[in-house]
Coordinates of C-alpha atoms in Angstrom, one line a residue:
X1 CA 11.6 26.2 -14.3
X2 CA 10.3 28.7 -11.8
X3 CA 13.1 30.9 -10.4
X4 CA 12.3 29.9 -6.8
X5 CA 12.1 26.1 -7.4
X6 CA 15.6 25.7 -5.9
X7 CA 13.9 26.2 -2.5
X8 CA 12.5 23.3 -0.5
X9 CA 8.8 22.4 -1.0
X10 CA 8.1 22.3 2.8
X11 CA 8.7 25.1 5.3
X12 CA 11.5 24.8 7.8
X13 CA 8.8 24.3 10.5
X14 CA 7.3 21.3 8.6
X15 CA 10.8 19.8 8.1
X16 CA 11.2 20.0 11.9
X17 CA 7.9 18.2 12.4
X18 CA 9.0 15.6 9.9
X19 CA 12.1 14.9 11.9
X20 CA 10.0 14.7 15.1
X21 CA 7.7 12.2 13.5
X22 CA 10.5 10.0 12.3
X23 CA 12.0 10.0 15.9
X24 CA 8.6 9.2 17.3
X25 CA 8.1 6.2 15.0
X26 CA 11.5 4.8 15.9
X27 CA 10.8 5.2 19.6
X28 CA 7.5 3.4 19.1
X29 CA 9.2 0.3 17.5
X30 CA 12.2 0.4 19.8
X31 CA 9.8 0.2 22.8
X32 CA 8.3 -2.9 21.3
X33 CA 11.6 -4.6 20.5
X34 CA 11.1 -4.4 16.7
X35 CA 14.4 -4.2 14.7
X36 CA 15.0 -1.5 12.2
X37 CA 16.5 -2.8 8.9
X38 CA 17.6 -1.2 5.7
X39 CA 16.2 -2.7 2.4
X40 CA 17.7 -2.1 -1.0
X41 CA 15.9 0.4 -3.2
X42 CA 17.4 -1.1 -6.4
X43 CA 16.6 -4.8 -7.1
X44 CA 16.6 -7.3 -9.9
X45 CA 12.8 -7.5 -10.0
X46 CA 9.9 -5.1 -9.4
X47 CA 6.2 -5.9 -8.9
X48 CA 3.8 -7.6 -11.2
X49 CA 0.7 -5.7 -9.9
X50 CA -1.1 -4.4 -13.1
X51 CA -1.7 -1.0 -11.5
X52 CA 1.8 -0.3 -10.0
X53 CA 4.8 0.5 -12.2
X54 CA 8.4 0.6 -11.1
X55 CA 11.0 2.9 -12.4
X56 CA 13.8 1.0 -14.0
X57 CA 17.4 1.6 -15.0
X58 CA 20.2 -0.2 -16.8
X59 CA 23.2 -1.5 -14.8
X60 CA 26.2 -1.7 -17.1
X61 CA 28.6 -3.2 -14.5
X62 CA 26.6 -6.3 -13.8
X63 CA 28.4 -9.7 -13.3
X64 CA 26.0 -10.9 -16.0
X65 CA 27.3 -10.9 -19.6
X66 CA 25.1 -8.0 -20.6
X67 CA 23.4 -5.0 -19.1
X68 CA 21.0 -5.8 -16.2
X69 CA 17.7 -4.1 -15.7
X70 CA 17.3 -3.0 -12.1
X71 CA 14.1 -1.7 -10.6
X72 CA 13.5 1.0 -8.0
X73 CA 11.4 -0.6 -5.4
X74 CA 7.7 0.4 -4.8
X75 CA 8.0 -1.2 -1.3
X76 CA 10.7 -3.0 0.8
X77 CA 8.3 -5.9 1.1
X78 CA 10.2 -8.6 -0.9
X79 CA 13.5 -7.9 0.8
X80 CA 11.9 -7.9 4.2
X81 CA 10.2 -11.2 3.6
X82 CA 13.6 -12.6 2.7
X83 CA 14.9 -11.4 6.0
X84 CA 12.0 -13.0 7.8
X85 CA 12.7 -16.3 6.1
X86 CA 16.3 -16.0 7.1
X87 CA 15.4 -15.8 10.8
X88 CA 14.4 -12.2 11.6
X89 CA 11.2 -12.1 13.7
X90 CA 10.0 -8.5 14.2
X91 CA 11.3 -5.9 11.7
X92 CA 10.5 -2.5 10.4
X93 CA 11.9 -0.2 7.7
X94 CA 11.6 3.6 7.1
X95 CA 12.9 4.6 3.7
X96 CA 12.3 5.8 0.2
X97 CA 9.9 4.0 -2.2
X98 CA 9.1 4.8 -5.8
X99 CA 6.1 4.5 -8.1
X100 CA 6.1 5.5 -11.7
X101 CA 2.8 7.4 -11.8
X102 CA 1.6 10.9 -11.8
X103 CA 2.1 13.3 -8.9
X104 CA -1.0 14.5 -7.1
X105 CA -2.2 16.0 -3.8
X106 CA -1.6 12.7 -2.0
X107 CA 1.2 11.2 -4.1
X108 CA 4.8 12.0 -5.1
X109 CA 6.7 9.5 -7.4
X110 CA 9.3 9.3 -4.6
X111 CA 7.9 9.0 -1.1
X112 CA 8.7 7.7 2.3
X113 CA 7.2 4.3 3.4
X114 CA 7.1 2.8 6.8
X115 CA 6.7 -1.0 6.6
X116 CA 6.8 -3.6 9.4
X117 CA 6.3 -7.3 10.0
X118 CA 5.4 -9.2 13.1
X119 CA 6.0 -12.9 13.4
X120 CA 3.2 -14.8 15.2
X121 CA 0.7 -11.9 14.6
X122 CA -2.6 -12.6 12.9
X123 CA -4.4 -9.7 11.1
X124 CA -6.3 -8.5 14.1
X125 CA -3.2 -8.3 16.3
X126 CA -1.5 -6.2 13.7
X127 CA -4.6 -4.0 13.3
X128 CA -4.4 -3.4 17.0
X129 CA -0.8 -2.3 16.8
X130 CA -1.5 0.0 13.8
X131 CA -4.3 1.5 15.9
X132 CA -1.8 2.1 18.8
X133 CA 0.6 3.8 16.4
X134 CA -2.1 6.1 14.9
X135 CA -3.4 7.0 18.3
X136 CA 0.1 7.9 19.4
X137 CA 1.1 9.9 16.3
X138 CA -2.3 11.5 15.5
X139 CA -3.2 12.1 19.2
X140 CA -6.6 10.5 18.7
X141 CA -8.7 8.2 20.8
X142 CA -11.1 6.4 18.5
X143 CA -10.7 4.2 15.4
X144 CA -13.6 2.5 13.5
X145 CA -13.3 -0.9 11.9
X146 CA -15.7 -2.5 9.3
X147 CA -15.5 -5.3 6.9
X148 CA -15.4 -4.6 3.1
X149 CA -18.8 -6.4 2.8
X150 CA -20.3 -4.3 5.5
X151 CA -19.4 -0.9 4.0
X152 CA -20.8 -2.0 0.6
X153 CA -24.0 -3.1 2.1
X154 CA -24.3 0.0 4.2
X155 CA -23.4 2.6 1.6
X156 CA -24.3 0.9 -1.7
X157 CA -26.9 -1.8 -0.7
X158 CA -24.7 -4.2 -2.7
X159 CA -23.0 -7.4 -1.5
X160 CA -19.6 -7.3 -3.1
X161 CA -19.1 -11.0 -2.5
X162 CA -22.1 -12.1 -4.5
X163 CA -22.9 -9.2 -6.9
X164 CA -22.8 -10.0 -10.6
X165 CA -20.9 -8.0 -13.2
X166 CA -24.1 -6.7 -14.6
X167 CA -25.3 -5.5 -11.2
X168 CA -22.0 -3.7 -10.6
X169 CA -22.1 -2.1 -14.1
X170 CA -25.6 -0.8 -13.3
X171 CA -24.4 0.6 -10.0
X172 CA -21.5 2.4 -11.7
X173 CA -23.9 3.9 -14.3
X174 CA -26.3 5.0 -11.6
X175 CA -23.5 6.8 -9.8
X176 CA -22.5 8.6 -13.0
X177 CA -18.8 7.4 -12.8
X178 CA -17.0 8.3 -16.1
X179 CA -15.6 5.3 -18.0
X180 CA -13.5 6.6 -20.9
X181 CA -12.9 3.2 -22.4
X182 CA -16.3 1.6 -21.7
X183 CA -16.9 -1.6 -19.7
X184 CA -15.3 -4.1 -22.1
X185 CA -12.0 -4.5 -20.2
X186 CA -13.4 -4.2 -16.7
X187 CA -13.8 -7.2 -14.4
X188 CA -15.7 -7.3 -11.0
X189 CA -12.7 -6.1 -9.1
X190 CA -12.2 -3.0 -11.3
X191 CA -15.9 -2.1 -10.9
X192 CA -15.8 -2.7 -7.1
X193 CA -12.7 -0.5 -6.8
X194 CA -14.5 2.3 -8.8
X195 CA -17.5 2.1 -6.5
X196 CA -15.3 1.9 -3.4
X197 CA -13.2 5.0 -4.3
X198 CA -16.0 7.1 -5.7
X199 CA -18.9 6.3 -3.4
X200 CA -17.6 4.6 -0.2
X201 CA -14.3 6.3 0.7
X202 CA -15.9 9.8 0.6
X203 CA -18.5 8.6 3.1
X204 CA -15.9 7.7 5.8
X205 CA -16.2 10.1 8.8
X206 CA -13.4 12.6 9.2
X207 CA -13.3 12.6 13.0
X208 CA -11.5 9.2 13.2
X209 CA -9.6 6.7 11.0
X210 CA -11.5 3.9 9.4
X211 CA -10.0 0.4 9.0
X212 CA -11.6 -1.8 6.3
X213 CA -11.0 -5.5 6.6
X214 CA -11.6 -8.8 4.7
X215 CA -11.2 -7.6 1.1
X216 CA -12.5 -10.1 -1.6
X217 CA -10.2 -13.0 -2.2
X218 CA -9.7 -11.8 -5.8
X219 CA -8.1 -8.7 -4.3
X220 CA -5.9 -10.6 -1.9
X221 CA -2.6 -9.4 -3.4
X222 CA 0.0 -11.0 -1.0
X223 CA -2.5 -11.9 1.8
X224 CA -3.7 -15.2 3.0
X225 CA -7.3 -16.3 2.1
X226 CA -9.4 -16.4 5.2
X227 CA -9.7 -19.9 6.7
X228 CA -13.4 -19.4 7.7
X229 CA -14.6 -17.8 4.5
X230 CA -12.6 -18.4 1.3
X231 CA -14.5 -15.6 -0.4
X232 CA -12.3 -13.0 1.5
X233 CA -8.7 -12.4 2.2
X234 CA -7.0 -11.4 5.5
X235 CA -6.2 -7.9 4.2
X236 CA -7.0 -4.5 5.6
X237 CA -6.6 -0.9 4.6
X238 CA -6.7 2.3 6.7
X239 CA -8.4 5.6 5.6
X240 CA -8.5 9.0 7.3
X241 CA -9.8 12.3 6.0
X242 CA -9.9 11.2 2.4
X243 CA -6.4 9.7 2.5
X244 CA -5.6 6.0 2.0
X245 CA -3.0 5.6 4.7
X246 CA -2.0 1.9 5.1
X247 CA -2.4 -1.5 3.6
X248 CA -1.8 -4.7 5.6
X249 CA -1.9 -8.5 5.3
X250 CA -1.8 -11.7 7.2
X251 CA 1.0 -12.7 4.8
X252 CA 0.8 -15.5 2.3
X253 CA 3.6 -18.0 2.8
X254 CA 2.9 -20.6 0.1
X255 CA 5.5 -20.2 -2.7
X256 CA 3.4 -22.0 -5.3
X257 CA 0.3 -19.9 -4.6
X258 CA 2.4 -16.7 -4.7
X259 CA 4.0 -17.8 -8.0
X260 CA 0.4 -18.4 -9.4
X261 CA -0.7 -14.9 -8.3
X262 CA 2.4 -13.3 -10.0
X263 CA 1.5 -15.2 -13.2
X264 CA -2.1 -14.1 -12.9
X265 CA -0.9 -10.5 -12.6
X266 CA 1.1 -10.8 -15.8
X267 CA -1.8 -12.3 -17.6
X268 CA -4.0 -9.3 -16.6
X269 CA -1.1 -7.0 -17.7
X270 CA -1.2 -8.7 -21.2
X271 CA -5.0 -8.4 -21.4
X272 CA -4.6 -4.7 -20.7
X273 CA -1.8 -4.3 -23.2
X274 CA 0.6 -3.5 -20.4
X275 CA 4.2 -5.0 -20.5
X276 CA 4.6 -8.1 -18.4
X277 CA 7.1 -7.9 -15.5
X278 CA 9.8 -10.3 -14.3
X279 CA 8.9 -12.3 -11.2
X280 CA 11.1 -12.0 -8.1
X281 CA 12.6 -15.5 -7.9
X282 CA 14.5 -14.5 -4.7
X283 CA 11.2 -14.0 -3.0
X284 CA 9.7 -17.3 -4.2
X285 CA 12.9 -19.1 -3.1
X286 CA 12.6 -17.5 0.4
X287 CA 9.0 -18.5 0.7
X288 CA 9.9 -22.0 -0.3
X289 CA 12.6 -22.0 2.4
X290 CA 9.9 -21.1 4.9
X291 CA 8.3 -17.8 5.8
X292 CA 7.2 -17.6 9.5
X293 CA 3.5 -17.1 10.2
X294 CA 3.4 -13.3 10.2
X295 CA 1.5 -10.2 9.4
X296 CA 2.8 -7.0 7.8
X297 CA 1.7 -3.5 6.9
X298 CA 2.9 -0.6 4.8
X299 CA 2.1 3.0 5.8
X300 CA 2.8 6.2 4.0
X301 CA 4.9 8.5 6.2
X302 CA 4.3 11.6 4.1
X303 CA 0.6 11.1 4.2
X304 CA 0.7 10.5 8.0
X305 CA 2.6 13.8 8.4
X306 CA 0.0 15.5 6.2
X307 CA -2.7 14.4 8.6
X308 CA -0.6 15.5 11.6
X309 CA 0.1 19.1 10.4
X310 CA -3.2 19.5 8.4
X311 CA -1.5 19.8 5.0
X312 CA -3.7 19.6 1.9
X313 CA -0.9 18.7 -0.5
X314 CA 1.9 16.2 -0.1
X315 CA 4.5 18.7 -1.4
X316 CA 4.0 20.7 1.8
X317 CA 5.6 18.0 3.9
X318 CA 8.4 16.9 1.4
X319 CA 11.9 18.4 1.4
X320 CA 11.7 18.6 -2.4
X321 CA 8.7 17.3 -4.4
X322 CA 9.1 16.0 -7.9
X323 CA 8.7 19.4 -9.5
X324 CA 11.8 20.6 -7.5
X325 CA 13.9 17.5 -7.4

């Protein structure tokens, strides 16, 4: 342990700017009559996504007959959707989220997430609101928007919706992307993600944020499939200056389809020799009760602050990063 690691990661000036940003975000939503809620960070289930791992702990005082495993939440999403199903219309949360993965320049295992949901909003309506928030907080005027298909055609001359596995493997090889375990376990989505992160994201201009929409249906996560083109999902992501800033959906409301996606996640986990994860039955019951037509988005507050103050490492905007926690 370094003798100065008792000190905060961020300077006092950055901590003041952090407080100013949190106040600005709350004013933004208050002006739009969006209700702030508090979601639990410990819950009975985590996520099944093969590439997200929750921290877990044993709860010895459970009403159950034995110890209960509880999961630190990677997002307040499931709890917020339960609130929407219970009658809330427009809600947001600012709070801690956790992901069990390595720390890096843009990620700390504990971070601050802003997440909000708007009943009656389709994907484009929410994109417009995200754009308003970014223009306000980043003091910018322009934001670009492209489809996932368009950026692949423009930068890779590949149609991600029709490309074969062999074509994608060839593109990965041509770009010299390292694959330590070969191609045997990789599907089209893995290959597309490699090409996107290595070849397309770096091409995004630094002078304004870029919003990418209509990801392949196989990457829908918790988004609805597009009603006009079932090859794509109503999902978008926001990028700026090399940082993935936000991920949003026109939310899936079909409980059966959501259960099938959770099961599919666990099958992929098994294929990758990852442990399977319990499925959040509270969420599925809430969806079955009726989730209103809504769109939602999660945005990294620490990453947004990095962009505002020009920080190159997330520790510079955190009170205490993981090395000092």
